[in-house]
Amino acid sequence: MRSGSHFAQTASSNPLVNSPCEKCNIAEMSLCHALSCDDLRKLSSISTGIEVGKGVTIINEMDSADFLFNVTGGSIKLYKLLPDGRRQMTGFLFPGDFLGIAMNDCYAYSAEALEDCRLCRFPRARLEELLKEVPDLENRLLNMVSNELVLAQDQMLLLGRKTAIEKVCSFLLSLAKRTQRKTGAGHVISLPMGRSDIGDYLGLTTETVSRTLTNLKKKGIISIPTNGQLEINDIEELTDLAEGMD
Amino acid sequence: MRSGSHFAQTASSNPLVNSPCEKCNIAEMSLCHALSCDDLRKLSSISTGIEVGKGVTIINEMDSADFLFNVTGGSIKLYKLLPDGRRQMTGFLFPGDFLGIAMNDCYAYSAEALEDCRLCRFPRARLEELLKEVPDLENRLLNMVSNELVLAQDQMLLLGRKTAIEKVCSFLLSLAKRTQRKTGAGHVISLPMGRSDIGDYLGLTTETVSRTLTNLKKKGIISIPTNGQLEINDIEELTDLAEGMD
DNA sequence: CGCGAGTTTGACAGTGGTCAACTAGCGTGG
DNA sequence: CCACGCTAGTTGACCACTGTCAAACTCGCG
């Protein structure tokens, strides 16, 4: 077990209280958002609150996709692998995000907890039944997946056409925007993932990520206090750099 | 107007017959697939069949997303642009595919006809109303968008982590697989898009695409008759090359 | 205090980009 | 009918960005 974790070893163990959604203190956009009390109760009745420790693999690419999840605490990395071990992050998840969309009946990627996490777990079969009964829920899900698709397309632009510095700046800005949406202030952001995770997200190596961050630091555009945080000093400049305006 | 096109200049002009979906001779997976006769009639009542000529821009990134489309004939390229003109294709559409998913109320990408195309057009507002009435339709849409998301993630892996030759081979294979699903035989595929379109799809330059294809040709793995077609001679080898197994 | 994972820095190399010239194919017009 | 010219594609020479390999460093933890 990785250091510091006091949570369950695997995603399937340690089902907590049969989570009444009131426990989800995430007020923002999540699957449950904007449902009627009645629908919420139905949804809650098929969900199980679980907790997983840092480093734990929550789902595995090619495993049978029996569960869907809603993240209620912590952060998660999603990735795909090539046969020779090369890795591509497909996203990072934070509270409110949804996990488990699949084609056919296998997961399309693996998911691992970056920190101790709290999740709301739904059996796929029962959720699908429920979707038929509760059109609002299906609509909500459709919106969430559509949003993810748009973000995926932005990421394709980044991966296919941006330079290393543009990639890194874009990444920092997207984290900043997300933080801002949730907390109001967005110039101090937390980086729960390591350099090589960032590299695999941006299609770069650890070394290039490190070098690029050092450059930004030297130019005074960002600061990196030793904890897992990062401060943006000049968001204008960062924005320009993110799209090659320099 | 581009050469050879005898179709309408813009997507909004030339509404054909108020398309009874029977005219869609695409039996396979499309939005309308697997709907009851009754639901199909409702869907048909809000749709307009349109045709657009080769080279015509069907939707524009950042335009208000007033319509959704179902492709019923021809092929379409989707792309995003950076301020300085760099371009990333986000996909190619063929009959049966869906077009117009958006976040907020603007399109996230532009779409241009690669050949003369036939489309089924739905006003967004009316389709959204209909979704509330016809849960099967919403479910169908959710499945289509989920599939697209999975494909988008595969594309991220390709863009971020594959080499030029792996990218080109993966691309040819995905076209072959699609052709096979539709026609049965999948070793002769049509390439309605140009080299630079392919390059922008794979995160490569025209030159690299050209060079890589020449290599494959020299090795006898593919043949390129002068028309817009391509023949795969050794699909085994192509598959290996697509994932770095060499 | 010392170990170890993660990160930073450096030297070097290779893949793929850039720029430029050349070729092939095709539609147009003399 | 052939010649011209345009666009798309191919090929070559060169180079730069980013990857690779290796070493040094930092910080947290036992």
PDB file of N, CA and C in Angstrom, chain A residues 187-226:
ATOM      1  N   HIS A 187      -5.755  31.668  -8.891  1.00  0.00           N
ATOM      2  CA  HIS A 187      -4.352  31.790  -9.290  1.00  0.00           C
ATOM      3  C   HIS A 187      -3.420  30.936  -8.452  1.00  0.00           C
ATOM      4  N   VAL A 188      -3.954  30.309  -7.398  1.00  0.00           N
ATOM      5  CA  VAL A 188      -3.186  29.260  -6.739  1.00  0.00           C
ATOM      6  C   VAL A 188      -3.890  27.941  -7.006  1.00  0.00           C
ATOM      7  N   ILE A 189      -3.207  27.033  -7.673  1.00  0.00           N
ATOM      8  CA  ILE A 189      -3.837  25.773  -8.024  1.00  0.00           C
ATOM      9  C   ILE A 189      -3.071  24.610  -7.411  1.00  0.00           C
ATOM     10  N   SER A 190      -3.770  23.514  -7.193  1.00  0.00           N
ATOM     11  CA  SER A 190      -3.089  22.354  -6.606  1.00  0.00           C
ATOM     12  C   SER A 190      -2.769  21.350  -7.702  1.00  0.00           C
ATOM     13  N   LEU A 191      -1.605  20.765  -7.575  1.00  0.00           N
ATOM     14  CA  LEU A 191      -1.138  19.784  -8.555  1.00  0.00           C
ATOM     15  C   LEU A 191      -0.971  18.425  -7.872  1.00  0.00           C
ATOM     16  N   PRO A 192      -2.073  17.703  -7.706  1.00  0.00           N
ATOM     17  CA  PRO A 192      -1.951  16.418  -7.009  1.00  0.00           C
ATOM     18  C   PRO A 192      -1.204  15.362  -7.823  1.00  0.00           C
ATOM     19  N   MET A 193      -1.001  15.622  -9.112  1.00  0.00           N
ATOM     20  CA  MET A 193      -0.335  14.625  -9.970  1.00  0.00           C
ATOM     21  C   MET A 193       1.150  14.944 -10.117  1.00  0.00           C
ATOM     22  N   GLY A 194       1.934  13.919 -10.409  1.00  0.00           N
ATOM     23  CA  GLY A 194       3.376  14.107 -10.562  1.00  0.00           C
ATOM     24  C   GLY A 194       3.737  14.616 -11.948  1.00  0.00           C
ATOM     25  N   ARG A 195       5.008  14.958 -12.122  1.00  0.00           N
ATOM     26  CA  ARG A 195       5.477  15.465 -13.415  1.00  0.00           C
ATOM     27  C   ARG A 195       5.244  14.475 -14.544  1.00  0.00           C
ATOM     28  N   SER A 196       5.423  13.210 -14.248  1.00  0.00           N
ATOM     29  CA  SER A 196       5.296  12.238 -15.340  1.00  0.00           C
ATOM     30  C   SER A 196       3.822  12.016 -15.687  1.00  0.00           C
ATOM     31  N   ASP A 197       2.945  12.225 -14.708  1.00  0.00           N
ATOM     32  CA  ASP A 197       1.510  12.197 -15.016  1.00  0.00           C
ATOM     33  C   ASP A 197       1.162  13.354 -15.945  1.00  0.00           C
ATOM     34  N   ILE A 198       1.699  14.512 -15.640  1.00  0.00           N
ATOM     35  CA  ILE A 198       1.446  15.683 -16.476  1.00  0.00           C
ATOM     36  C   ILE A 198       1.993  15.445 -17.880  1.00  0.00           C
ATOM     37  N   GLY A 199       3.209  14.908 -17.931  1.00  0.00           N
ATOM     38  CA  GLY A 199       3.802  14.588 -19.223  1.00  0.00           C
ATOM     39  C   GLY A 199       2.921  13.651 -20.037  1.00  0.00           C
ATOM     40  N   ASP A 200       2.441  12.611 -19.394  1.00  0.00           N
ATOM     41  CA  ASP A 200       1.617  11.644 -20.118  1.00  0.00           C
ATOM     42  C   ASP A 200       0.266  12.238 -20.501  1.00  0.00           C
ATOM     43  N   TYR A 201      -0.142  13.278 -19.822  1.00  0.00           N
ATOM     44  CA  TYR A 201      -1.383  13.950 -20.204  1.00  0.00           C
ATOM     45  C   TYR A 201      -1.164  14.842 -21.420  1.00  0.00           C
ATOM     46  N   LEU A 202       0.019  15.445 -21.486  1.00  0.00           N
ATOM     47  CA  LEU A 202       0.297  16.433 -22.534  1.00  0.00           C
ATOM     48  C   LEU A 202       1.069  15.859 -23.718  1.00  0.00           C
ATOM     49  N   GLY A 203       1.367  14.583 -23.675  1.00  0.00           N
ATOM     50  CA  GLY A 203       2.154  13.996 -24.751  1.00  0.00           C
ATOM     51  C   GLY A 203       3.596  14.481 -24.718  1.00  0.00           C
ATOM     52  N   LEU A 204       4.149  14.619 -23.507  1.00  0.00           N
ATOM     53  CA  LEU A 204       5.533  15.065 -23.328  1.00  0.00           C
ATOM     54  C   LEU A 204       6.231  14.110 -22.365  1.00  0.00           C
ATOM     55  N   THR A 205       7.536  14.286 -22.192  1.00  0.00           N
ATOM     56  CA  THR A 205       8.240  13.506 -21.180  1.00  0.00           C
ATOM     57  C   THR A 205       8.313  14.305 -19.882  1.00  0.00           C
ATOM     58  N   THR A 206       8.597  13.593 -18.796  1.00  0.00           N
ATOM     59  CA  THR A 206       8.789  14.238 -17.500  1.00  0.00           C
ATOM     60  C   THR A 206       9.790  15.382 -17.617  1.00  0.00           C
ATOM     61  N   GLU A 207      10.884  15.082 -18.291  1.00  0.00           N
ATOM     62  CA  GLU A 207      11.969  16.058 -18.393  1.00  0.00           C
ATOM     63  C   GLU A 207      11.510  17.341 -19.064  1.00  0.00           C
ATOM     64  N   THR A 208      10.763  17.193 -20.141  1.00  0.00           N
ATOM     65  CA  THR A 208      10.304  18.392 -20.857  1.00  0.00           C
ATOM     66  C   THR A 208       9.335  19.205 -19.999  1.00  0.00           C
ATOM     67  N   VAL A 209       8.465  18.514 -19.274  1.00  0.00           N
ATOM     68  CA  VAL A 209       7.550  19.224 -18.374  1.00  0.00           C
ATOM     69  C   VAL A 209       8.351  20.002 -17.350  1.00  0.00           C
ATOM     70  N   SER A 210       9.303  19.328 -16.756  1.00  0.00           N
ATOM     71  CA  SER A 210      10.132  19.956 -15.721  1.00  0.00           C
ATOM     72  C   SER A 210      10.857  21.180 -16.277  1.00  0.00           C
ATOM     73  N   ARG A 211      11.507  20.999 -17.405  1.00  0.00           N
ATOM     74  CA  ARG A 211      12.243  22.108 -18.035  1.00  0.00           C
ATOM     75  C   ARG A 211      11.321  23.282 -18.338  1.00  0.00           C
ATOM     76  N   THR A 212      10.135  22.985 -18.852  1.00  0.00           N
ATOM     77  CA  THR A 212       9.215  24.047 -19.228  1.00  0.00           C
ATOM     78  C   THR A 212       8.741  24.813 -17.998  1.00  0.00           C
ATOM     79  N   LEU A 213       8.439  24.093 -16.938  1.00  0.00           N
ATOM     80  CA  LEU A 213       8.021  24.762 -15.708  1.00  0.00           C
ATOM     81  C   LEU A 213       9.148  25.635 -15.171  1.00  0.00           C
ATOM     82  N   THR A 214      10.374  25.112 -15.239  1.00  0.00           N
ATOM     83  CA  THR A 214      11.521  25.905 -14.787  1.00  0.00           C
ATOM     84  C   THR A 214      11.628  27.208 -15.577  1.00  0.00           C
ATOM     85  N   ASN A 215      11.445  27.119 -16.875  1.00  0.00           N
ATOM     86  CA  ASN A 215      11.460  28.323 -17.713  1.00  0.00           C
ATOM     87  C   ASN A 215      10.426  29.339 -17.258  1.00  0.00           C
ATOM     88  N   LEU A 216       9.206  28.870 -17.050  1.00  0.00           N
ATOM     89  CA  LEU A 216       8.127  29.769 -16.632  1.00  0.00           C
ATOM     90  C   LEU A 216       8.445  30.402 -15.282  1.00  0.00           C
ATOM     91  N   LYS A 217       9.082  29.600 -14.425  1.00  0.00           N
ATOM     92  CA  LYS A 217       9.459  30.094 -13.116  1.00  0.00           C
ATOM     93  C   LYS A 217      10.495  31.205 -13.273  1.00  0.00           C
ATOM     94  N   LYS A 218      11.512  30.938 -14.114  1.00  0.00           N
ATOM     95  CA  LYS A 218      12.588  31.907 -14.318  1.00  0.00           C
ATOM     96  C   LYS A 218      12.057  33.225 -14.860  1.00  0.00           C
ATOM     97  N   LYS A 219      11.028  33.135 -15.706  1.00  0.00           N
ATOM     98  CA  LYS A 219      10.434  34.347 -16.270  1.00  0.00           C
ATOM     99  C   LYS A 219       9.485  35.030 -15.290  1.00  0.00           C
ATOM    100  N   GLY A 220       9.272  34.412 -14.132  1.00  0.00           N
ATOM    101  CA  GLY A 220       8.418  35.011 -13.118  1.00  0.00           C
ATOM    102  C   GLY A 220       6.933  34.846 -13.362  1.00  0.00           C
ATOM    103  N   ILE A 221       6.581  34.018 -14.341  1.00  0.00           N
ATOM    104  CA  ILE A 221       5.167  33.858 -14.679  1.00  0.00           C
ATOM    105  C   ILE A 221       4.446  32.969 -13.672  1.00  0.00           C
ATOM    106  N   ILE A 222       5.181  32.019 -13.097  1.00  0.00           N
ATOM    107  CA  ILE A 222       4.615  31.165 -12.057  1.00  0.00           C
ATOM    108  C   ILE A 222       5.593  31.035 -10.902  1.00  0.00           C
ATOM    109  N   SER A 223       5.070  30.576  -9.736  1.00  0.00           N
ATOM    110  CA  SER A 223       5.930  30.209  -8.617  1.00  0.00           C
ATOM    111  C   SER A 223       5.513  28.832  -8.139  1.00  0.00           C
ATOM    112  N   ILE A 224       6.493  28.052  -7.656  1.00  0.00           N
ATOM    113  CA  ILE A 224       6.163  26.726  -7.169  1.00  0.00           C
ATOM    114  C   ILE A 224       6.671  26.536  -5.750  1.00  0.00           C
ATOM    115  N   PRO A 225       5.795  26.805  -4.779  1.00  0.00           N
ATOM    116  CA  PRO A 225       6.144  26.492  -3.382  1.00  0.00           C
ATOM    117  C   PRO A 225       6.250  24.983  -3.279  1.00  0.00           C
ATOM    118  N   THR A 226       7.049  24.494  -2.330  1.00  0.00           N
ATOM    119  CA  THR A 226       7.411  23.077  -2.341  1.00  0.00           C
ATOM    120  C   THR A 226       6.269  22.071  -2.237  1.00  0.00           C
TER     121      THR A 226
END
